[in-house]
Short mmCIF file of C-alpha atoms in Angstrom, two decimals:
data_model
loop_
_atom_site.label_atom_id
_atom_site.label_comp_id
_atom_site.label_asym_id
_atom_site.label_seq_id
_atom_site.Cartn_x
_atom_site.Cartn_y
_atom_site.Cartn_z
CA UNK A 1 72.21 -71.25 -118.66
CA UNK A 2 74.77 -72.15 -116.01
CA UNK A 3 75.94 -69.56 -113.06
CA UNK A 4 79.66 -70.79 -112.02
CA UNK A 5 81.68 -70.10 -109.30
CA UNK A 6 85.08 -68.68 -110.81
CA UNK A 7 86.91 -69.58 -107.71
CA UNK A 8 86.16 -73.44 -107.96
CA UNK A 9 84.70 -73.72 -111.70
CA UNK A 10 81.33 -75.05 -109.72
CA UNK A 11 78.34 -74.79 -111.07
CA UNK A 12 75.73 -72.89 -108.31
CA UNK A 13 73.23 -72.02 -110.76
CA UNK A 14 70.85 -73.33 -113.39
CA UNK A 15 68.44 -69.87 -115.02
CA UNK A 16 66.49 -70.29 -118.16
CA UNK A 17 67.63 -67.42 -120.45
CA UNK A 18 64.97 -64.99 -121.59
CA UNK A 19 64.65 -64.01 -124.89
CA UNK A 20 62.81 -61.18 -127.22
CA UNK A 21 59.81 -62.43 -126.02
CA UNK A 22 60.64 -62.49 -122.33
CA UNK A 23 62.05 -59.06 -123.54
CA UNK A 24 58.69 -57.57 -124.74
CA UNK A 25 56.77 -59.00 -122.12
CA UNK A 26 59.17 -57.62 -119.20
CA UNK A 27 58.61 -54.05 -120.97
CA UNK A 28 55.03 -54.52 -121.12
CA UNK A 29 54.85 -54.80 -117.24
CA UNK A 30 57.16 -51.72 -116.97
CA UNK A 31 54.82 -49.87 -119.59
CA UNK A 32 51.43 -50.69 -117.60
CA UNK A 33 53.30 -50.07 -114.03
CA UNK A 34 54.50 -46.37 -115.42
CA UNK A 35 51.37 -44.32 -115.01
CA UNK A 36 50.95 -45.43 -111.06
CA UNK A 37 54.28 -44.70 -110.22
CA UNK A 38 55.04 -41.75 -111.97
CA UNK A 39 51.96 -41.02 -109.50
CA UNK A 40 53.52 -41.51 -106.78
CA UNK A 41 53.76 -38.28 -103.70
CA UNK A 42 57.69 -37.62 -103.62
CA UNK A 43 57.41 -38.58 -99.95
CA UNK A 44 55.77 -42.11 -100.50
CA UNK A 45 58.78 -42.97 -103.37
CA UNK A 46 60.82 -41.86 -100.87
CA UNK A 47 59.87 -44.19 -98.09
CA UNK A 48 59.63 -47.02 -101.00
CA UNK A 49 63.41 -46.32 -101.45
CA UNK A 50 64.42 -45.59 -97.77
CA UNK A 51 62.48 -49.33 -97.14
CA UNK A 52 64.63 -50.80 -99.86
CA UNK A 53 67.50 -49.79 -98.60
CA UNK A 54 66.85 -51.06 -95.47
CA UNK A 55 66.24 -54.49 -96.60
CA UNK A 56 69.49 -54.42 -98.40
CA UNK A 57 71.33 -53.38 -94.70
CA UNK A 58 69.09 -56.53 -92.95
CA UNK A 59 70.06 -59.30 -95.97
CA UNK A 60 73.85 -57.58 -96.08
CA UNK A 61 75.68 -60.94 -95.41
CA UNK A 62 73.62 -63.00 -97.34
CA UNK A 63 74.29 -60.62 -100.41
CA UNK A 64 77.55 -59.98 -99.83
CA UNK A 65 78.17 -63.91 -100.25
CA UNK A 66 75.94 -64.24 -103.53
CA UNK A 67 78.00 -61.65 -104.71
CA UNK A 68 81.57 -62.75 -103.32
CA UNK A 69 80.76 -66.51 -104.52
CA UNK A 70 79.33 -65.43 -108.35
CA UNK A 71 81.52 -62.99 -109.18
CA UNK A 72 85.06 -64.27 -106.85
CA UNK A 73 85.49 -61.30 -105.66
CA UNK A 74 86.86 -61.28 -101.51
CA UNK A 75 84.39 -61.77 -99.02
CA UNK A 76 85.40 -58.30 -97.35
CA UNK A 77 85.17 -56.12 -100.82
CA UNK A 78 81.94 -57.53 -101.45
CA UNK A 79 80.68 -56.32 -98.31
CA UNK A 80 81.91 -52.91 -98.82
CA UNK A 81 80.02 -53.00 -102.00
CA UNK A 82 76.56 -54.18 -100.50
CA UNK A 83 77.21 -51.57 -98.08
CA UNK A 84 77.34 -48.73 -100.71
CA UNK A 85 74.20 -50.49 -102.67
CA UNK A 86 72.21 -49.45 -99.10
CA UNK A 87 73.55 -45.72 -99.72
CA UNK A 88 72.99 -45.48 -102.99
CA UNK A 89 69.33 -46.04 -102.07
CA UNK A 90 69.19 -43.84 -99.12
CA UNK A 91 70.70 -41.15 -101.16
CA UNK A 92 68.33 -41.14 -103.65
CA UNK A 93 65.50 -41.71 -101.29
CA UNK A 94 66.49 -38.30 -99.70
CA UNK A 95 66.84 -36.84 -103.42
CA UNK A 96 63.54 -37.99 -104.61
CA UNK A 97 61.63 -34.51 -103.50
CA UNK A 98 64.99 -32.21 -104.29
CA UNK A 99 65.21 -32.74 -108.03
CA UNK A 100 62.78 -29.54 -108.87
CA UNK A 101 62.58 -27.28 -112.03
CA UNK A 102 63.05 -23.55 -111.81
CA UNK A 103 61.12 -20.28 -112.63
CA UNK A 104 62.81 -18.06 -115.03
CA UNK A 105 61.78 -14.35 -115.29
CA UNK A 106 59.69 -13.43 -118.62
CA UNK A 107 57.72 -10.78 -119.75
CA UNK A 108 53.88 -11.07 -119.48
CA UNK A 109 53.41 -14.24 -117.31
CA UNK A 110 55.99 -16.63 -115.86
CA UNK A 111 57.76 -19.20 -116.76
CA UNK A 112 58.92 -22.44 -115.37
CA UNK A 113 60.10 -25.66 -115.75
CA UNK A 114 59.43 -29.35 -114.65
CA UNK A 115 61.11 -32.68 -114.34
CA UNK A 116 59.74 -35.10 -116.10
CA UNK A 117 60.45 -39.11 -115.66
CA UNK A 118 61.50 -40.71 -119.34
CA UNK A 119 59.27 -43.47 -118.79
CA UNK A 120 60.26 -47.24 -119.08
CA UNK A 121 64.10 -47.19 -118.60
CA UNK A 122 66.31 -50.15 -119.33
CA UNK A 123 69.83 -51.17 -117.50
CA UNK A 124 72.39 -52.82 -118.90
CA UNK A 125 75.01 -53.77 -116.13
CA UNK A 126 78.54 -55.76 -116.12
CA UNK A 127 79.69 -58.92 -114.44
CA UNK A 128 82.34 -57.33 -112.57
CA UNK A 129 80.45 -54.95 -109.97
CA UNK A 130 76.81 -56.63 -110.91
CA UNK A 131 74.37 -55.32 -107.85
CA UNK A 132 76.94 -51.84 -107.21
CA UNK A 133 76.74 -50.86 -110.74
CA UNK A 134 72.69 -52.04 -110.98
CA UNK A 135 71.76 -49.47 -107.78
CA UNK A 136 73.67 -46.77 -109.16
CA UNK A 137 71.22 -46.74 -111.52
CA UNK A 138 68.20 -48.37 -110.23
CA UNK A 139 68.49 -45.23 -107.36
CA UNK A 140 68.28 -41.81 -109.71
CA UNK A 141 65.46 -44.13 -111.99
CA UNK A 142 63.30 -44.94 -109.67
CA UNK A 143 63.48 -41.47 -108.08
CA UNK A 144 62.82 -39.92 -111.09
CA UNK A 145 59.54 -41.96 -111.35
CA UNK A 146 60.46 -44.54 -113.74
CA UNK A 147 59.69 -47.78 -114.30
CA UNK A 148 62.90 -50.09 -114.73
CA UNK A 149 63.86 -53.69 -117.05
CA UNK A 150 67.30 -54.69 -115.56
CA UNK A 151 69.64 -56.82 -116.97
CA UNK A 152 72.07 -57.89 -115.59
CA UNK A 153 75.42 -59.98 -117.35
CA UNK A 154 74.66 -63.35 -117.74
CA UNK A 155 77.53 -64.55 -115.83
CA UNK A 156 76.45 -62.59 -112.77
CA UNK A 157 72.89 -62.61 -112.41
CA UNK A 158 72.11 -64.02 -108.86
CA UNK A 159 72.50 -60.96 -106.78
CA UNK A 160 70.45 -58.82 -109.26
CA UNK A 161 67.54 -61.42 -108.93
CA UNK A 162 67.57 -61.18 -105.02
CA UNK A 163 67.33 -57.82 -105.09
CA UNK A 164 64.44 -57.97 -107.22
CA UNK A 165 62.34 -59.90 -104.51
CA UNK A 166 64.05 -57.75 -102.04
CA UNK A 167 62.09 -54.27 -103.79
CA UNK A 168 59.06 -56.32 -104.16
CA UNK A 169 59.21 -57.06 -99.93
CA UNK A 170 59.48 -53.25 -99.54
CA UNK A 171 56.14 -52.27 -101.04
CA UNK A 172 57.45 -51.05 -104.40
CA UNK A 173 54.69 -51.86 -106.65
CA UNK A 174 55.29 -54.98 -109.23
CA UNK A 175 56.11 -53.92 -112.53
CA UNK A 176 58.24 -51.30 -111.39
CA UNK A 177 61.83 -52.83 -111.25
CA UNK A 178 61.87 -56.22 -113.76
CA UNK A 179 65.03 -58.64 -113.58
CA UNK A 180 65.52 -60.23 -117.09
CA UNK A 181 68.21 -62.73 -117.24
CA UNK A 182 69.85 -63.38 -120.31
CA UNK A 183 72.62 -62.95 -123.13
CA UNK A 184 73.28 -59.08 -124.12
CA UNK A 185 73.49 -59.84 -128.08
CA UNK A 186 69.51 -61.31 -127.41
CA UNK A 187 67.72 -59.59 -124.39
CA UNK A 188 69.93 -56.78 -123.79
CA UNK A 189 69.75 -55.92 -128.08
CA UNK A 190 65.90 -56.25 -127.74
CA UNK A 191 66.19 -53.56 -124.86
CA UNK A 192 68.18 -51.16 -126.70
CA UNK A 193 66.08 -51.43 -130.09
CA UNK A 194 62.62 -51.44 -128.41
CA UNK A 195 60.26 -48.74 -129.22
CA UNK A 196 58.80 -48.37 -125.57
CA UNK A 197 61.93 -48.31 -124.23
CA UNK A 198 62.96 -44.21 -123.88
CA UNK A 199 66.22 -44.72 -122.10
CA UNK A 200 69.51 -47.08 -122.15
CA UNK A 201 72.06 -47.03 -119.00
CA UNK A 202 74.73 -49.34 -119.69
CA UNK A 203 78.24 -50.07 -118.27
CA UNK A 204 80.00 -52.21 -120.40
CA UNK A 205 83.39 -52.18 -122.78
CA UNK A 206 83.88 -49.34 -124.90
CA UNK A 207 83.09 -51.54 -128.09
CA UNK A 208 80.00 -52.78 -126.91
CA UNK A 209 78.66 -49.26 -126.27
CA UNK A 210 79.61 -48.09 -129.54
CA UNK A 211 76.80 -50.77 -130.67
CA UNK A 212 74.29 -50.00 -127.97
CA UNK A 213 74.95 -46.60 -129.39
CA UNK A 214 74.15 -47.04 -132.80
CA UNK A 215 71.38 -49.34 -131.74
CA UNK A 216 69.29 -46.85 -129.78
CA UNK A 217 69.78 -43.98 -132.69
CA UNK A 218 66.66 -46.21 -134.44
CA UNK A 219 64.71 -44.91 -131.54
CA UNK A 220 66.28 -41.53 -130.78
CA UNK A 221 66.92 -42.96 -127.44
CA UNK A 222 68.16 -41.39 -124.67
CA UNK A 223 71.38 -43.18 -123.87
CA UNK A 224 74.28 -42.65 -120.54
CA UNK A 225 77.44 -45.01 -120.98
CA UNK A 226 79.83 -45.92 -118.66
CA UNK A 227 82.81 -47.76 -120.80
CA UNK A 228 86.26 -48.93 -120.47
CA UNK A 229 89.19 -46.93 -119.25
CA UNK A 230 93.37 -47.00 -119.05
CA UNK A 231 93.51 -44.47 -116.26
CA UNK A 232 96.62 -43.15 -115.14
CA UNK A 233 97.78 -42.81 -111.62
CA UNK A 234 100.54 -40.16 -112.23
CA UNK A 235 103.62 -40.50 -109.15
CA UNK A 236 105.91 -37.13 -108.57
CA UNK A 237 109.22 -37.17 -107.93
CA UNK A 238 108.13 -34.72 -104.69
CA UNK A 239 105.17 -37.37 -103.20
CA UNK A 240 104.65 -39.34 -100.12
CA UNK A 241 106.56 -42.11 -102.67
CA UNK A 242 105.90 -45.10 -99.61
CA UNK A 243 102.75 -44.12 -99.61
CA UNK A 244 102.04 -43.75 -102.96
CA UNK A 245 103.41 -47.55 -103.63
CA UNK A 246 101.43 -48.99 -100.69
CA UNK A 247 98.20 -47.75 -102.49
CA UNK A 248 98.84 -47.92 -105.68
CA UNK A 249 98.63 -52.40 -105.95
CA UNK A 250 95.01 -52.15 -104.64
CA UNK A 251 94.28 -49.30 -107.60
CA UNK A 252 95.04 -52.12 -110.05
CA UNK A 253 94.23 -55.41 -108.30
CA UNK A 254 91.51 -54.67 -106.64
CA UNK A 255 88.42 -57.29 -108.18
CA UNK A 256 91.22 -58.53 -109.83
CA UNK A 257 92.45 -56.00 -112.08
CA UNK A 258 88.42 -56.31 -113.49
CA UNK A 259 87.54 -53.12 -113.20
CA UNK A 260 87.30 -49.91 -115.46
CA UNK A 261 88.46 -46.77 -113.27
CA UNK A 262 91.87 -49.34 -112.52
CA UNK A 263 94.87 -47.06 -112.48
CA UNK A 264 96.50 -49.65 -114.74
CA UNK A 265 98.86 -46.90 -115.86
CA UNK A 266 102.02 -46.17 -113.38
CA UNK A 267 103.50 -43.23 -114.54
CA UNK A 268 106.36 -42.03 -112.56
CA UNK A 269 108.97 -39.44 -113.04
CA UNK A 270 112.07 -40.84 -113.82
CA UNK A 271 114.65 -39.36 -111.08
CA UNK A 272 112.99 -41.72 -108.86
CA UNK A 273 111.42 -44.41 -110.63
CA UNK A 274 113.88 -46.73 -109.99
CA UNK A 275 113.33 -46.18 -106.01
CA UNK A 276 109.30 -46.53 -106.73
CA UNK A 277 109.26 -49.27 -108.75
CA UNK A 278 111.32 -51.04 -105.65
CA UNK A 279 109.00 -49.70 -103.38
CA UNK A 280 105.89 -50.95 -105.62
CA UNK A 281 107.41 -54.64 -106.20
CA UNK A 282 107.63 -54.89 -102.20
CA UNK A 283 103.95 -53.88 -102.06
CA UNK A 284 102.59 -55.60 -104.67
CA UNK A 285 104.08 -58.61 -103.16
CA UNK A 286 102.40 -58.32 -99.67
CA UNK A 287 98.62 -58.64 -101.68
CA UNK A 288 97.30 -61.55 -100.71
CA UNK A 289 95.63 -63.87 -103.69
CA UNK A 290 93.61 -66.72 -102.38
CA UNK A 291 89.38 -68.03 -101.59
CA UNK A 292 87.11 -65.05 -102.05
CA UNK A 293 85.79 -66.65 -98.76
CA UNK A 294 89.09 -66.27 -96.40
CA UNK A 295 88.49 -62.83 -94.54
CA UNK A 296 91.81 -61.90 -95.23
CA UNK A 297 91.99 -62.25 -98.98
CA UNK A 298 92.82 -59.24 -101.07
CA UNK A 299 91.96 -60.48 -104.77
CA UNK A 300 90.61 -63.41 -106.03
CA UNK A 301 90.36 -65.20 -109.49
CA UNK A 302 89.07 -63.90 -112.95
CA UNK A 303 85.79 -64.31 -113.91
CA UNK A 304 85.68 -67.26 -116.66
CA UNK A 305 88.76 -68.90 -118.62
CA UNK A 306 88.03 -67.29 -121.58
CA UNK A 307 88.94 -63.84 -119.42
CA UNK A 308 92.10 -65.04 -117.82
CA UNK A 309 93.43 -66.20 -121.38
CA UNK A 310 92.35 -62.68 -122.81
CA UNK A 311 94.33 -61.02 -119.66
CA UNK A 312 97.18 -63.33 -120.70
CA UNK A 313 97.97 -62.65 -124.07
CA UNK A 314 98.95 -59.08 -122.78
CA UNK A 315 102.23 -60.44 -121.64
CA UNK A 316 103.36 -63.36 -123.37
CA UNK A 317 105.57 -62.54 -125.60
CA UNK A 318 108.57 -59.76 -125.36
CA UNK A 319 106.91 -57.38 -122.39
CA UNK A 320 109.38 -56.50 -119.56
CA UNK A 321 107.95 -58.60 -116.47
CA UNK A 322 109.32 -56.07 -113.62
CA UNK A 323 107.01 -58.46 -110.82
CA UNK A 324 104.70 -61.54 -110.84
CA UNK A 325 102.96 -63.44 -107.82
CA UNK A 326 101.66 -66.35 -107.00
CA UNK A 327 98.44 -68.12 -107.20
CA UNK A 328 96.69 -70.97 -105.83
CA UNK A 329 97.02 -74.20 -107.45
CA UNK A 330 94.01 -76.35 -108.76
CA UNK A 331 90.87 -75.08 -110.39
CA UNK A 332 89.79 -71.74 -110.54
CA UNK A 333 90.31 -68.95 -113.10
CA UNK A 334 93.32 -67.68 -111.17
CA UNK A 335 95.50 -64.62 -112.90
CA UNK A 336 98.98 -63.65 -111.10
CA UNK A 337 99.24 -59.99 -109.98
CA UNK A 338 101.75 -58.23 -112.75
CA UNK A 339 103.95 -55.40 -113.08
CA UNK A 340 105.50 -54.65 -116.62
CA UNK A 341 107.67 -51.91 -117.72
CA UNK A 342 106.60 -50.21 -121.42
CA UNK A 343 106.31 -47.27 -122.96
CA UNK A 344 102.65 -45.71 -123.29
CA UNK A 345 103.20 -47.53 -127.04
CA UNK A 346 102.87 -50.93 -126.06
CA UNK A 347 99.85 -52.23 -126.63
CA UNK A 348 99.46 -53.01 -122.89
CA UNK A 349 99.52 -49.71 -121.95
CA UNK A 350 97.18 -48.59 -125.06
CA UNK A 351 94.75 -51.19 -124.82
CA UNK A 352 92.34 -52.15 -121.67
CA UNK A 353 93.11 -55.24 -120.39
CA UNK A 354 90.56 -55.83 -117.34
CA UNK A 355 92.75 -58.15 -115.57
CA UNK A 356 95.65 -58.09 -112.80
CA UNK A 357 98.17 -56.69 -114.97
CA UNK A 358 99.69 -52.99 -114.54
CA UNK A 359 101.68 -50.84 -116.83
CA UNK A 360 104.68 -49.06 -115.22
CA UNK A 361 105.78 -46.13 -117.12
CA UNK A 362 108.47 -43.27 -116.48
CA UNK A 363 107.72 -39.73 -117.44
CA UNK A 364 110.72 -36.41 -117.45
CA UNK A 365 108.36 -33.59 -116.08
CA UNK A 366 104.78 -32.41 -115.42
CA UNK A 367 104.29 -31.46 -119.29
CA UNK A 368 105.60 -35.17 -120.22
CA UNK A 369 103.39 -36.70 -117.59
CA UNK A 370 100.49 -35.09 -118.97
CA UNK A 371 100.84 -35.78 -122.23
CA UNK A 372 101.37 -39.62 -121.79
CA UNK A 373 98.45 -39.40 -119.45
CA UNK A 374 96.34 -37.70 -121.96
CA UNK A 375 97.55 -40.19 -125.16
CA UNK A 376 94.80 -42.51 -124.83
CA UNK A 377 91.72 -42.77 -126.26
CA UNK A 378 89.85 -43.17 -122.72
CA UNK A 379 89.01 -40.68 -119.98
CA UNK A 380 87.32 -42.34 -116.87
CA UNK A 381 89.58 -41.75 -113.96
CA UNK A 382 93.17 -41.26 -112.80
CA UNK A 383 95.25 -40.29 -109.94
CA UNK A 384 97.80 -37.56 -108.59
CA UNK A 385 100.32 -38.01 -106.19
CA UNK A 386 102.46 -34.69 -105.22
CA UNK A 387 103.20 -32.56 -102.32
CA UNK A 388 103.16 -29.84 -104.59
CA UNK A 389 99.43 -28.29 -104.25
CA UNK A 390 99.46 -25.84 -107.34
CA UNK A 391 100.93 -28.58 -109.17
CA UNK A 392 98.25 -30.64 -107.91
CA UNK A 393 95.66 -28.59 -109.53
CA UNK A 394 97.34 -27.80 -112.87
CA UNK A 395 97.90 -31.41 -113.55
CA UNK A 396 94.12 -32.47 -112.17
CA UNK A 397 92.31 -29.67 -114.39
CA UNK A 398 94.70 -30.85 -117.48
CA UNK A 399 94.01 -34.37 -117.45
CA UNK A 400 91.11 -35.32 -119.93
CA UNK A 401 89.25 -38.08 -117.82
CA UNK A 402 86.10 -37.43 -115.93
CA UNK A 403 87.21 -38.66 -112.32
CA UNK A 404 90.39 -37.65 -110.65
CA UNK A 405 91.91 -37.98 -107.21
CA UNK A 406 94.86 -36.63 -105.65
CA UNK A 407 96.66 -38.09 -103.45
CA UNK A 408 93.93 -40.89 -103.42
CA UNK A 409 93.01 -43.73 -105.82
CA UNK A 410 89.49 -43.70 -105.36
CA UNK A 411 87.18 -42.74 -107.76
CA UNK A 412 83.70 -43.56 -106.18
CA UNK A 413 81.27 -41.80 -103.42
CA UNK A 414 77.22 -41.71 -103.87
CA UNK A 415 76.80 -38.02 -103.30
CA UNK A 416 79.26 -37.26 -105.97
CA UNK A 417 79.37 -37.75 -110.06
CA UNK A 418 81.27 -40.35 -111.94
CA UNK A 419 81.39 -40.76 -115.49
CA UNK A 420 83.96 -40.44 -118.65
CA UNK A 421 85.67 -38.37 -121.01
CA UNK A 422 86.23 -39.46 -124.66
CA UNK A 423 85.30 -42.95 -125.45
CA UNK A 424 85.11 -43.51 -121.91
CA UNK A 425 81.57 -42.94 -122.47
CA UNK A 426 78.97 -40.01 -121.51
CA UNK A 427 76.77 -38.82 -118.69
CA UNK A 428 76.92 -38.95 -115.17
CA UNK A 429 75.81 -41.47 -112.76
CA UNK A 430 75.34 -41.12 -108.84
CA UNK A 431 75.45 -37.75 -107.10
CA UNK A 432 72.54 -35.57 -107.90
CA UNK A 433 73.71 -35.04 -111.33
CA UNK A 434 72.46 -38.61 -112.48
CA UNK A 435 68.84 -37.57 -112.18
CA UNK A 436 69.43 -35.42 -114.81
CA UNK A 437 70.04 -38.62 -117.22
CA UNK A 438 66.76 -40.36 -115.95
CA UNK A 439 64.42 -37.37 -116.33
CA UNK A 440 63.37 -34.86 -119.32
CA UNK A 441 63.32 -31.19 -118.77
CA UNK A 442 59.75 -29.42 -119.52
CA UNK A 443 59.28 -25.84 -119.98
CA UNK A 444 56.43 -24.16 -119.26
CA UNK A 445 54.59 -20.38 -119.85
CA UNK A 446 51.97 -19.19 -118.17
CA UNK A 447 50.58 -15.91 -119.58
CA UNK A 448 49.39 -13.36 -116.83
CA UNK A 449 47.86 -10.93 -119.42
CA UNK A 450 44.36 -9.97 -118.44
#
């Protein structure tokens, strides 16, 4: 298989692809590495993790690059991102002897309860956030005292494979983490359906889960899913409006528009949407589109053709074109930055497009912005912008979507949970709330009759 640059349509990568066999064999490893690590003193997995982490901090730039050049995403966002990969792993180094059980009172004896690892986990990760999205899972698994098959999306898989020789260089023993590169409907299916396989994380499009889904049900296998999303970033007539706009381009474009907590959904109330939608245009305009390598470039091309011509058949045709800018010339899979105006009907405001392209939407009241915000079949994230704090809180706690800012447009921090309502998928990942998903609750009585 071939590993392209999307910025230059290079190739910078030849990997064989592995298939069920590879599969099997990469869960037999796991499977014989389990009982040893599981074994593990909390404060020696610990140190394992605090050592990773600190190899990811040493090789920053170098993986910062992999990442910027296989995925195109900007040089500077791809360093933020290796930077949180090092926290994720110091958080969960820290969390590795806090995840205890609990004693609950009973009559004649006690009673209390453990946490258990799962055993031989697999990850399923996406192209657009490849190593981010792999430690946010990699962290509470590991900590839990699991052993770990990762694959990563075959477009992406360079960054994911360094690591892997990165974990190995801080002690962790082999067998414990296992890169497999290869498609999703081949290695990734064998993953799901294999009987020694107790747990799925995967972060992927909301149709793809629903099959990992009914895959893993042969099993009974434990399953977390992190899917698509149409959040809304909901703008009141009473907020910071210039700042609102200035913030709102980078909720959309940032990766490129590739990304599922994207606030791709404007909805502002109508006595001043003509003023916003002005004051968006002007901002939208300043982004700058260019080489993932220039330090100064905001968002860079699509991942494959295939993606920009999906991404493009969301406005040809009769959608209102409010803003579009400019992109370099020549090869790469370069996608304009795009405002439209719709209703919350049009199938690019009902549908997730994963690409530079944002919805702009008016809205009467707070009841009216709610209820467009809530007509969706997602739930992943969203945004509040008002002065008003009461309103601020009524509007967050009414919004069915699992991550919500206000004020803000981020969605994102290690120590706390993110994760989706409705077919946005289930369970929680970072925080300490993802070691739930990677670990099985034991109870235990102890009689104290004589």
């Amino acid at each position: 298989m071939y590993v392209v640059d999307p910025a230059t349509e290079e190739t910078i990568a030849e990997l064989d692809q592995a298939g069920v066999e590879e599969t099997d064999e990469a869960v037999a490893r796991a499977r014989e590495a389990l009982p040893a690590w599981r074994a593990v003193a909390p404060e020696e997995r610990g140190r394992l993790l605090r050592r990773v982490a600190g190899l990811v901090e040493e090789h920053a730039e170098e993986l910062a690059r992999i990442e910027s050049r296989n995925v195109g995403k900007p040089i500077s966002g791809a360093r933020a991102e290796i930077g949180m990969v090092a926290r994720v792993f110091y958080f969960y180094a820290g969390a590795v002897d806090k995840h205890g059980g609990s004693e609950i009172p009973v009559s004649g004896g006690i009673d209390v309860t453990f946490r258990e690892p799962l055993g031989v986990v697999g990850l399923i990760v996406p192209w657009n956030f490849p190593l981010n999205i792999a430690s946010w899972k990699l962290g509470p698994s590991l900590a839990c005292g699991n052993t770990v098959v990762l694959k990563p999306a075959e477009l992406t898989p360079l960054s994911a494979l360094r690591l892997e020789e990165l974990i190995r260089e801080a002690g962790v023993p082999d067998g414990v983490v296992n890169v497999l590169v290869g498609k999703g409907s081949v290695a990734g299916q064998r993953l799901v359906e294999h009987p020694d396989v107790a747990k799925i994380g995967f972060t992927g499009s909301t149709e793809v889960g629903r099959g990992v889904m009914e895959a893993a049900a042969g099993t009974i296998k434990r399953v977390t899913l992190e899917l698509g999303g149409k959040s809304a970033n909901l703008v009141f007539a009473d907020a910071d409006l210039e700042r609102a706009a200035a913030a709102a381009p980078y909720a959309v474009f940032d990766n490129a528009g590739q990304d599922c907590c994207a606030r791709s959904r404007i909805l502002v109330e109508r006595s001043v949407y003509e003023r916003f939608l002005g004051l968006l245009v002007d901002a939208t305009a300043r982004l700058k589109v260019g080489d993932p390598r220039d330090e100064a470039t905001e968002m860079g091309p699509l991942i494959s053709a295939g993606q920009r011509e999906r991404v493009a058949g969301f406005v040809d045709g009769d959608v209102r074109v409010a803003y579009r800018g400019d992109v370099p010339n020549g090869r790469g899979y370069w996608y304009p930055a795009t405002l439209v105006e719709c209703t919350n009907d049009d199938r690019c405001a009902r549908e997730e497009i994963f690409g530079p392209v944002a919805a702009v939407i008016p809205f009467e009241d707070e009841a009216d912005a709610v209820r467009i915000a809530n007509d969706t079949p997602y739930g992943l994230s969203g945004s509040v912008w008002t002065r008003d704090v009461a309103r601020a809180v009524r509007v967050a706690r009414a919004l069915e979507t699992g991550v919500i800012s206000v004020n803000s447009n981020t969605s994102v921090r290690v120590q706390t949970p993110f994760g989706g309502f409705k077919q946005s998928g289930f369970g929680r990942e970072l925080g300490l709330q993802a070691l739930d998903g990677y670990s099985e609750l034991k109870n235990v009585y102890i009689s104290t009759d004589a």
